[in-house]
CSV table of C-alpha atoms in Angstrom, one decimal:
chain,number,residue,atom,x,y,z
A,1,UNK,CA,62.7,1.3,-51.3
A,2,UNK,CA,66.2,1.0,-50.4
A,3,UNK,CA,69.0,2.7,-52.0
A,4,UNK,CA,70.8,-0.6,-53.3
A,5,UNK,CA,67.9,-1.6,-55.4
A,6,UNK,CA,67.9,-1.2,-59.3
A,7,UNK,CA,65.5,-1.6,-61.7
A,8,UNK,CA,66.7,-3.0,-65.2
A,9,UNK,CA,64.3,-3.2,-67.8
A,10,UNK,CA,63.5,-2.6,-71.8
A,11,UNK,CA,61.8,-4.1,-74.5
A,12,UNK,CA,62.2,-7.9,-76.4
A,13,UNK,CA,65.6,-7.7,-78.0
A,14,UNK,CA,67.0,-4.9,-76.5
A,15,UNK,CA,69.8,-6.8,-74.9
A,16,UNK,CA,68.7,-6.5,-71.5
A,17,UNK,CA,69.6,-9.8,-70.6
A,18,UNK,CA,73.2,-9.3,-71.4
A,19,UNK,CA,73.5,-6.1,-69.5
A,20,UNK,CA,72.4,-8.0,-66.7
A,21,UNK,CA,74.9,-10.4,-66.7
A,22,UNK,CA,77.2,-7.9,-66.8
A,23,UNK,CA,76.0,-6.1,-63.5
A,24,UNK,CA,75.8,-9.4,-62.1
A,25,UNK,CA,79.9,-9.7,-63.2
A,26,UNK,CA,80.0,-6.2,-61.6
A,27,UNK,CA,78.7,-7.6,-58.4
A,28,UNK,CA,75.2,-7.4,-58.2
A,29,UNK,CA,72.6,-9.9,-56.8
A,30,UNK,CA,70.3,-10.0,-59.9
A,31,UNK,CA,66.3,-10.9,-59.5
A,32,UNK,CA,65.2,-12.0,-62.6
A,33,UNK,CA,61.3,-11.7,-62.7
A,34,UNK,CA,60.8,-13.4,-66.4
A,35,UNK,CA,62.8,-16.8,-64.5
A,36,UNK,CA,60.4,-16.2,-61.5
A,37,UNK,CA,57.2,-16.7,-63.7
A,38,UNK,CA,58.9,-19.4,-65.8
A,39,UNK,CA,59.3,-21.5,-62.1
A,40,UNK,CA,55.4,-20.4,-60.7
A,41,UNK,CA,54.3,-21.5,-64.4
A,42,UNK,CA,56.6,-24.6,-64.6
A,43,UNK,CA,55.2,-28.4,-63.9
A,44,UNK,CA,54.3,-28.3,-59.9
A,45,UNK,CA,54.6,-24.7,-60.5
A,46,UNK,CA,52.4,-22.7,-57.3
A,47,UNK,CA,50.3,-20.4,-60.0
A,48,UNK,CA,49.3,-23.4,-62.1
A,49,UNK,CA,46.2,-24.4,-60.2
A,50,UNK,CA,44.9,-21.1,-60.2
A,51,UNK,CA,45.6,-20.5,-64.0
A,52,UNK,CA,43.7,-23.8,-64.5
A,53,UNK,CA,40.6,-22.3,-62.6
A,54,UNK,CA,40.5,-19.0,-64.2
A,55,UNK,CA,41.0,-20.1,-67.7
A,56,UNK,CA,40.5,-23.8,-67.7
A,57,UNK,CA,42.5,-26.8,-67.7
A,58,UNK,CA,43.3,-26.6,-71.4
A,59,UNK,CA,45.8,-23.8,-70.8
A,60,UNK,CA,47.9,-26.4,-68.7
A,61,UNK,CA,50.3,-28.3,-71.2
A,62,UNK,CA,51.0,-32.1,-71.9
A,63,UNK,CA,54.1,-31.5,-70.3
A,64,UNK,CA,52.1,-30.3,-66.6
A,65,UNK,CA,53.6,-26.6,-67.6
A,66,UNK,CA,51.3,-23.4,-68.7
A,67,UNK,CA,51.0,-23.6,-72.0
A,68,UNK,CA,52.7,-20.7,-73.3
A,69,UNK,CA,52.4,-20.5,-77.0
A,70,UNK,CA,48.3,-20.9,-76.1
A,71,UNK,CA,47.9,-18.1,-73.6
A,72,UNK,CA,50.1,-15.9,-75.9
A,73,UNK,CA,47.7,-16.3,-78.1
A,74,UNK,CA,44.4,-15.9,-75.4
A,75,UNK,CA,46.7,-12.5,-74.5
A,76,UNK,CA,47.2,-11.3,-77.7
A,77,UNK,CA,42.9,-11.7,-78.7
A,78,UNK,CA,42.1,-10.3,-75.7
A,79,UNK,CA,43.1,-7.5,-73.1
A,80,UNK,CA,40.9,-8.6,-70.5
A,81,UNK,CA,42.8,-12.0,-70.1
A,82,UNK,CA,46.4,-10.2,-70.2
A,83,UNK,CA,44.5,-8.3,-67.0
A,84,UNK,CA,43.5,-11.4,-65.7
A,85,UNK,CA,46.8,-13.5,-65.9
A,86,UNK,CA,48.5,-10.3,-64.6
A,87,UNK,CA,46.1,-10.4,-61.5
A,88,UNK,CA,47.5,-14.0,-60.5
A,89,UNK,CA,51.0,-13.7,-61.6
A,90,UNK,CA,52.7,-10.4,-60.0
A,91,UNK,CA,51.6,-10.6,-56.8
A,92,UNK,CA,53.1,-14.6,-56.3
A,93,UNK,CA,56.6,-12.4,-58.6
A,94,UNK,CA,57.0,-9.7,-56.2
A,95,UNK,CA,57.1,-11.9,-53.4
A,96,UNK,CA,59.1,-13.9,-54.4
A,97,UNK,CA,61.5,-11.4,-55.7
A,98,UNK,CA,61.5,-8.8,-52.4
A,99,UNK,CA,62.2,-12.8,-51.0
A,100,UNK,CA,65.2,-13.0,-52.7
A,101,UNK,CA,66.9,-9.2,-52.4
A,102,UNK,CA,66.1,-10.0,-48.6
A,103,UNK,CA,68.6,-12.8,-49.2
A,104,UNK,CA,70.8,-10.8,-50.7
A,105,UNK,CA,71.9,-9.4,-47.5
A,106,UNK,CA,74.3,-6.5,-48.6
A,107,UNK,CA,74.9,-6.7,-52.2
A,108,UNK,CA,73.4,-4.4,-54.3
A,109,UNK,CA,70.2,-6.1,-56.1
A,110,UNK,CA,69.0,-5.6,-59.6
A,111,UNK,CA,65.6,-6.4,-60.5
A,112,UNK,CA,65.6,-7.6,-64.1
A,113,UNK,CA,61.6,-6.7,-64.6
A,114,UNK,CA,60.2,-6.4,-68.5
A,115,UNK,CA,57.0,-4.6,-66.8
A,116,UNK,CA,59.0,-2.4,-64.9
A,117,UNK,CA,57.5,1.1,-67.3
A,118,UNK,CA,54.1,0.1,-66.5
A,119,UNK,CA,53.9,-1.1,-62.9
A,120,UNK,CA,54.1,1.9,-60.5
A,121,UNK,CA,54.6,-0.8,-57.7
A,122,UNK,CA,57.7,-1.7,-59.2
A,123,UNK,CA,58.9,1.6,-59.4
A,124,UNK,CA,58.1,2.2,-55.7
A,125,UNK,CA,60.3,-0.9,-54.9
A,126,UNK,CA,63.6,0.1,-56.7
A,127,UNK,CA,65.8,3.7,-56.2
A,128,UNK,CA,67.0,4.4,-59.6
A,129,UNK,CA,66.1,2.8,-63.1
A,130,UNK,CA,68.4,1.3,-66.1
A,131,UNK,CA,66.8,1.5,-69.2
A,132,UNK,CA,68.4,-0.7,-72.1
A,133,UNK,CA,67.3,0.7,-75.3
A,134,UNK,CA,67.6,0.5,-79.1
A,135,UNK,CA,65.7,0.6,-82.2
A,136,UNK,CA,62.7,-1.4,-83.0
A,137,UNK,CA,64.2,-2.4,-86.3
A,138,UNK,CA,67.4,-4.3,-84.4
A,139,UNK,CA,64.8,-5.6,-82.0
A,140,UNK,CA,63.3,-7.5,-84.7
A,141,UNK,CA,65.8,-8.6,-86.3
A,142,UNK,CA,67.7,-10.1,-82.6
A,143,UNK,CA,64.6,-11.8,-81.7
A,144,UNK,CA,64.1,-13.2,-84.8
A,145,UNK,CA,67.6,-14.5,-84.8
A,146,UNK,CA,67.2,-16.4,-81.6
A,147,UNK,CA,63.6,-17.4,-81.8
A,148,UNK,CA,62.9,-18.1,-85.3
A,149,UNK,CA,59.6,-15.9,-84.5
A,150,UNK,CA,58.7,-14.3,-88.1
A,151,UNK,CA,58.5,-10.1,-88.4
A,152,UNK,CA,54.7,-9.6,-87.9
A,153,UNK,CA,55.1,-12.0,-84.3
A,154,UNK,CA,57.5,-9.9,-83.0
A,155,UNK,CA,56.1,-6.9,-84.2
A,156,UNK,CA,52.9,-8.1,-82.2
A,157,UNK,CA,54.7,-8.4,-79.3
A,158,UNK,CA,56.5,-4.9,-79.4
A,159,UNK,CA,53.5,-3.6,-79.7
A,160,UNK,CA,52.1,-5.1,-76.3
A,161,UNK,CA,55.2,-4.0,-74.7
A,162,UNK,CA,55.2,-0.1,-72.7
A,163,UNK,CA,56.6,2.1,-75.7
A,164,UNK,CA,60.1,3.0,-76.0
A,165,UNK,CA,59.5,7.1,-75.0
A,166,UNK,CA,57.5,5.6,-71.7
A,167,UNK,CA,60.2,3.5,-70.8
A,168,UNK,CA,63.1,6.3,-71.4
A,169,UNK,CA,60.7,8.8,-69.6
A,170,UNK,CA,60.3,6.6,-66.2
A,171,UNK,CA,64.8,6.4,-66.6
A,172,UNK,CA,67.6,7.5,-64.7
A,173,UNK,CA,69.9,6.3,-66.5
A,174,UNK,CA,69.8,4.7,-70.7
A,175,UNK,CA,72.1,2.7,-72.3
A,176,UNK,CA,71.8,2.9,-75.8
A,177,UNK,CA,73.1,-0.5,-77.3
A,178,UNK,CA,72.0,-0.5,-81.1
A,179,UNK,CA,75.3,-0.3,-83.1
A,180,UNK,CA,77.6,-1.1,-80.3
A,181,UNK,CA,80.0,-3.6,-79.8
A,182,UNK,CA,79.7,-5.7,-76.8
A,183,UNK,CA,83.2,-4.3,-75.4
A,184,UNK,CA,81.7,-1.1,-75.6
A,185,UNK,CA,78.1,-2.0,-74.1
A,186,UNK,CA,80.3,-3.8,-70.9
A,187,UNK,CA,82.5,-0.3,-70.3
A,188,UNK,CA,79.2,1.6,-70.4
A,189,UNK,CA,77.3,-0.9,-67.4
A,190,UNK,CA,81.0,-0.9,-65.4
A,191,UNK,CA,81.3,3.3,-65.6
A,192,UNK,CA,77.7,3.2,-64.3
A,193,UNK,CA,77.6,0.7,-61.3
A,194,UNK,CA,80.7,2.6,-60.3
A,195,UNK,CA,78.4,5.8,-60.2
A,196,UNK,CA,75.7,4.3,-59.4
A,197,UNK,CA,77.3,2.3,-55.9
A,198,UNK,CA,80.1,4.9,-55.2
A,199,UNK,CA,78.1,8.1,-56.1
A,200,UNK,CA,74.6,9.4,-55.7
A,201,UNK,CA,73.2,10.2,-59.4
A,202,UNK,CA,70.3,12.4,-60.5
A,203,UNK,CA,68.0,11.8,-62.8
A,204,UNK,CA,68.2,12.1,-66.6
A,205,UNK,CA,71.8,10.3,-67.1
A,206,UNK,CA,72.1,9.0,-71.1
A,207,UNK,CA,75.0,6.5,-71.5
């Protein structure tokens, strides 16, 4: 764990991605672990053959990608195979992620990591934790706006996601962006990277 290393997550919708790009703006190196899986599961991808051997060549597209719509599905009827896809995929993410903060050199590195609330490795890895939060109700009704997913699929995926109190309990800091304006959300994520990378902070900080 290194002192420069910050761990960004919360749950579909929450706008985590834009307060991201904002820390990147502010100077950070950001490792995004959602584009890191997209490139192992990608054609040529490195986990594809060993996706294909644990659940069958059917879960490898017409395109040469992982068929992600299909093993959404296998996750969502079954637990053990979210264990088992789990089992293949973070160990190939974190390395390639503690691959790129090494190339980071001295910048300050944000790990953009969904997972973050439930992986204790991940927590181990990173010295202080953003936690981008807001109501389930404006989750829904973002990710429906971008995806075209309807209520109940989104819903489902909420539901598969750590819960919001787990997530704000594993925190140092929360930015609460439901009802905000984005000028607003970007002077909250500047006032805390300059805390955060001119002063040491304690736990518990609510933005």
């Amino acid at each position: 764990m290194t002192s420069c290393h910050i761990g960004l997550t919360g749950g579909i919708g929450s706008g985590k991605s834009t307060v991201a790009a904002m820390l990147v703006d502010c100077g950070a190196a950001l490792v995004d672990t959602d584009a890191i899986a997209h490139a192992l599961t990608a054609p040529s991808g490195a986990a594809l053959p060993y996706l294909s051997r644990q659940f069958g060549p059917d879960i490898i597209g017409a395109d040469g990608a992982m068929d992600r719509q299909r093993m959404r599905e296998l996750v969502f009827a079954d637990a053990a195979v979210k264990r088992q896809l789990e089992a293949i995929l973070h160990p190939m993410i974190g390395n390639e992620a503690m691959r790129q903060a090494a190339a980071a050199a001295d910048q300050p590195v944000v790990f953009d990591v969904p997972l973050l609330a439930s992986s204790s490795h991940w927590r181990a890895r990173v010295a202080r934790v953003l936690v981008v939060d807001c109501g389930e109700s404006a989750q829904v009704q973002r990710v429906m706006q971008r995806s075209g997913w309807s209520d109940e699929q989104v819903r489902r995926v909420i539901a598969q996601q750590s819960s919001r109190a787990h997530r704000r309990a594993i925190a140092d800091a929360v930015i609460h962006n439901d009802g905000i304006g984005v000028e607003q959300l970007q002077a909250e994520v500047r006032a805390l990277w300059r805390l955060w990378t001119v002063t040491p902070m304690g736990r518990g900080a609510s933005l």
